[in-house]
Short mmCIF file of C-alpha atoms in Angstrom, two decimals:
data_model
loop_
_atom_site.label_atom_id
_atom_site.label_comp_id
_atom_site.label_asym_id
_atom_site.label_seq_id
_atom_site.Cartn_x
_atom_site.Cartn_y
_atom_site.Cartn_z
CA MET A 1 0.00 0.00 0.00
CA ILE A 2 1.28 3.46 -0.92
CA ILE A 3 1.30 6.07 1.82
CA VAL A 4 0.38 9.55 0.61
CA PHE A 5 2.41 12.05 2.63
CA ASN A 6 1.44 15.68 3.14
CA LYS A 7 2.83 18.00 0.48
CA GLY A 8 6.48 18.81 1.10
CA THR A 9 7.13 16.03 3.63
CA LEU A 10 8.05 12.95 1.57
CA HIS A 11 11.65 14.14 1.03
CA HIS A 12 12.21 14.01 4.81
CA GLN A 13 11.68 10.23 4.81
CA ASP A 14 14.34 7.55 4.36
CA PHE A 15 15.18 6.59 0.76
CA ALA A 16 13.32 3.26 0.92
CA VAL A 17 10.16 5.01 2.17
CA ARG A 18 10.42 7.65 -0.58
CA ARG A 19 10.96 4.99 -3.24
CA ASP A 20 8.13 2.73 -2.05
CA ASN A 21 5.62 5.58 -1.79
CA TYR A 22 6.47 7.53 -4.94
CA ILE A 23 3.51 8.23 -7.21
CA ASN A 24 4.77 9.06 -10.69
CA ILE A 25 2.30 11.69 -11.79
CA ALA A 26 5.07 13.53 -13.66
CA GLU A 27 5.20 10.90 -16.43
CA ASN A 28 1.47 11.29 -17.08
CA ARG A 29 1.83 15.06 -17.19
CA LEU A 30 4.72 14.92 -19.69
CA GLU A 31 2.94 12.35 -21.87
CA TYR A 32 -0.20 14.54 -21.89
CA PHE A 33 1.89 17.62 -22.77
CA ALA A 34 3.56 15.76 -25.64
CA LYS A 35 0.29 14.38 -27.01
CA THR A 36 -1.57 17.70 -26.89
CA ASN A 37 1.36 19.59 -28.47
CA GLY A 38 2.16 17.12 -31.26
CA TYR A 39 5.43 15.76 -29.83
CA LYS A 40 6.45 12.13 -29.87
CA LEU A 41 8.18 10.60 -26.86
CA LYS A 42 10.56 7.70 -26.49
CA LYS A 43 11.03 6.56 -22.92
CA LEU A 44 14.71 5.85 -22.25
CA MET A 45 14.79 5.32 -18.45
CA LEU A 46 18.19 3.61 -18.36
CA ASN A 47 18.48 4.55 -14.69
CA GLN A 48 15.05 3.23 -13.72
CA ASP A 49 15.76 0.50 -11.20
CA ASP A 50 14.77 0.69 -7.57
CA ASP A 51 17.08 -2.05 -6.34
CA TRP A 52 20.54 -0.46 -6.66
CA VAL A 53 22.19 -2.92 -4.27
CA ASN A 54 21.15 -6.07 -6.17
CA HIS A 55 21.17 -4.56 -9.66
CA PRO A 56 21.83 -7.21 -12.36
CA ILE A 57 24.76 -5.14 -13.63
CA GLY A 58 27.07 -5.54 -10.68
CA ALA A 59 28.94 -2.27 -10.98
CA TRP A 60 25.93 -0.17 -12.09
CA ASN A 61 26.78 2.74 -9.78
CA SER A 62 30.30 2.82 -11.25
CA LEU A 63 29.18 3.28 -14.88
CA GLY A 64 29.36 7.06 -14.72
CA LEU A 65 27.51 9.07 -17.33
CA ILE A 66 25.55 6.11 -18.79
CA LYS A 67 23.50 5.70 -15.61
CA SER A 68 22.66 9.41 -15.77
CA PHE A 69 21.02 9.16 -19.19
CA PRO A 70 17.85 11.31 -19.46
CA ASP A 71 14.40 9.80 -18.99
CA TYR A 72 12.98 10.63 -22.44
CA PHE A 73 13.77 11.59 -26.00
CA MET A 74 11.15 14.01 -27.39
CA TYR A 75 10.79 15.07 -31.01
CA LYS A 76 8.56 16.91 -33.46
CA ASP A 77 9.41 17.81 -37.04
CA ASN A 78 13.05 19.04 -36.92
CA GLN A 79 13.07 19.65 -33.16
CA CYS A 80 14.45 17.03 -30.81
CA ALA A 81 15.55 16.99 -27.22
CA TYR A 82 16.61 14.80 -24.35
CA VAL A 83 14.33 15.32 -21.36
CA GLU A 84 15.09 14.65 -17.72
CA LEU A 85 11.79 14.51 -15.85
CA LYS A 86 11.30 15.99 -12.38
CA SER A 87 8.09 15.83 -10.36
CA SER A 88 9.09 18.73 -8.13
CA PRO A 89 11.37 21.77 -8.33
CA LYS A 90 14.06 19.94 -6.31
CA ILE A 91 17.40 18.95 -7.82
CA LYS A 92 20.05 16.95 -5.98
CA ARG A 93 23.53 18.46 -6.31
CA LYS A 94 24.98 15.13 -7.51
CA ASP A 95 22.27 14.89 -10.19
CA LEU A 96 22.89 18.45 -11.35
CA LYS A 97 26.55 17.56 -11.93
CA SER A 98 25.43 14.62 -14.09
CA TYR A 99 22.98 16.81 -16.04
CA ILE A 100 25.75 19.30 -16.80
CA ALA A 101 28.13 16.55 -17.91
CA PHE A 102 25.49 14.95 -20.16
CA ASP A 103 24.57 18.29 -21.73
CA ASN A 104 28.24 19.10 -22.43
CA GLN A 105 28.98 15.65 -23.86
CA PHE A 106 25.89 15.01 -26.00
CA CYS A 107 24.16 18.33 -26.74
CA ASN A 108 26.54 21.29 -26.56
CA GLY A 109 26.67 22.91 -30.01
CA ARG A 110 24.42 20.27 -31.58
CA ASP A 111 20.86 20.37 -32.87
CA VAL A 112 19.70 18.13 -30.03
CA LYS A 113 18.68 20.07 -26.93
CA TYR A 114 18.66 18.95 -23.31
CA PHE A 115 15.89 20.02 -20.95
CA ILE A 116 14.97 19.37 -17.37
CA CYS A 117 11.18 19.16 -17.36
CA PHE A 118 9.49 20.09 -14.12
CA ALA A 119 6.10 18.38 -14.44
CA THR A 120 4.18 19.79 -11.48
CA GLU A 121 0.54 20.54 -10.73
CA VAL A 122 0.81 23.77 -12.75
CA GLY A 123 2.02 21.96 -15.90
CA CYS A 124 5.30 21.18 -17.63
CA LYS A 125 8.10 23.74 -17.49
CA PHE A 126 11.18 23.00 -19.58
CA LYS A 127 14.48 24.52 -18.46
CA THR A 128 17.94 24.33 -20.01
CA ILE A 129 21.02 23.71 -17.88
CA ASP A 130 22.00 27.38 -18.23
CA GLU A 131 18.56 28.49 -17.03
CA ILE A 132 18.81 26.17 -14.03
CA LEU A 133 22.30 27.45 -13.17
CA ASP A 134 20.93 31.01 -13.25
CA MET A 135 18.08 29.94 -10.93
CA LEU A 136 20.48 28.54 -8.29
CA THR A 137 21.24 32.00 -6.92
CA SER A 138 17.68 32.24 -5.58
CA ALA A 139 17.20 28.53 -4.79
CA ASP A 140 16.55 27.25 -1.29
CA ILE A 141 19.03 24.60 -0.14
CA ASP A 142 17.93 21.52 1.81
CA GLN A 143 19.35 18.11 2.60
CA TYR A 144 17.86 14.61 2.37
CA LYS A 145 18.20 12.24 5.32
CA GLU A 146 21.02 10.33 3.63
CA GLY A 147 23.03 13.53 3.18
CA HIS A 148 22.31 14.61 -0.41
CA ILE A 149 22.26 18.39 -0.88
CA VAL A 150 19.11 19.51 -2.69
CA TYR A 151 18.36 22.78 -4.47
CA LYS A 152 14.73 23.88 -4.55
CA VAL A 153 14.54 26.18 -7.55
CA LYS A 154 11.85 28.79 -8.00
CA LEU A 155 10.03 28.12 -11.24
#
């Protein structure tokens, strides 16, 4: 059974509790956005595995940039982009470093864009890495129980 926590309190729980009680509304919001705006989506989700300890690829956490691959590839006509999906305006510092590395390696100076999509109750907001870096100056900083630093950006 999934426990629905009060808004803004799930991130204070242990990782296992967060994982086991996560409701992925963000995927539905992005899929609806794509459908109503004529975009096609390809779900990539290379990092989608809840059991990191017993992962079938033994050294999964050591694979570097591959495990940080974006969640989706979105395209329409001549426009295409990698999309990392977020269900809240919170970004872990370690994830932000991966986003920057991916953008530099696969998108910088190319026709393919890279967006972080914040799919919240107000809709989908797509931000580039540069836009997110600019937003960090006004972001609130928090910390998850296991020590990860988290930026809460103002959308």
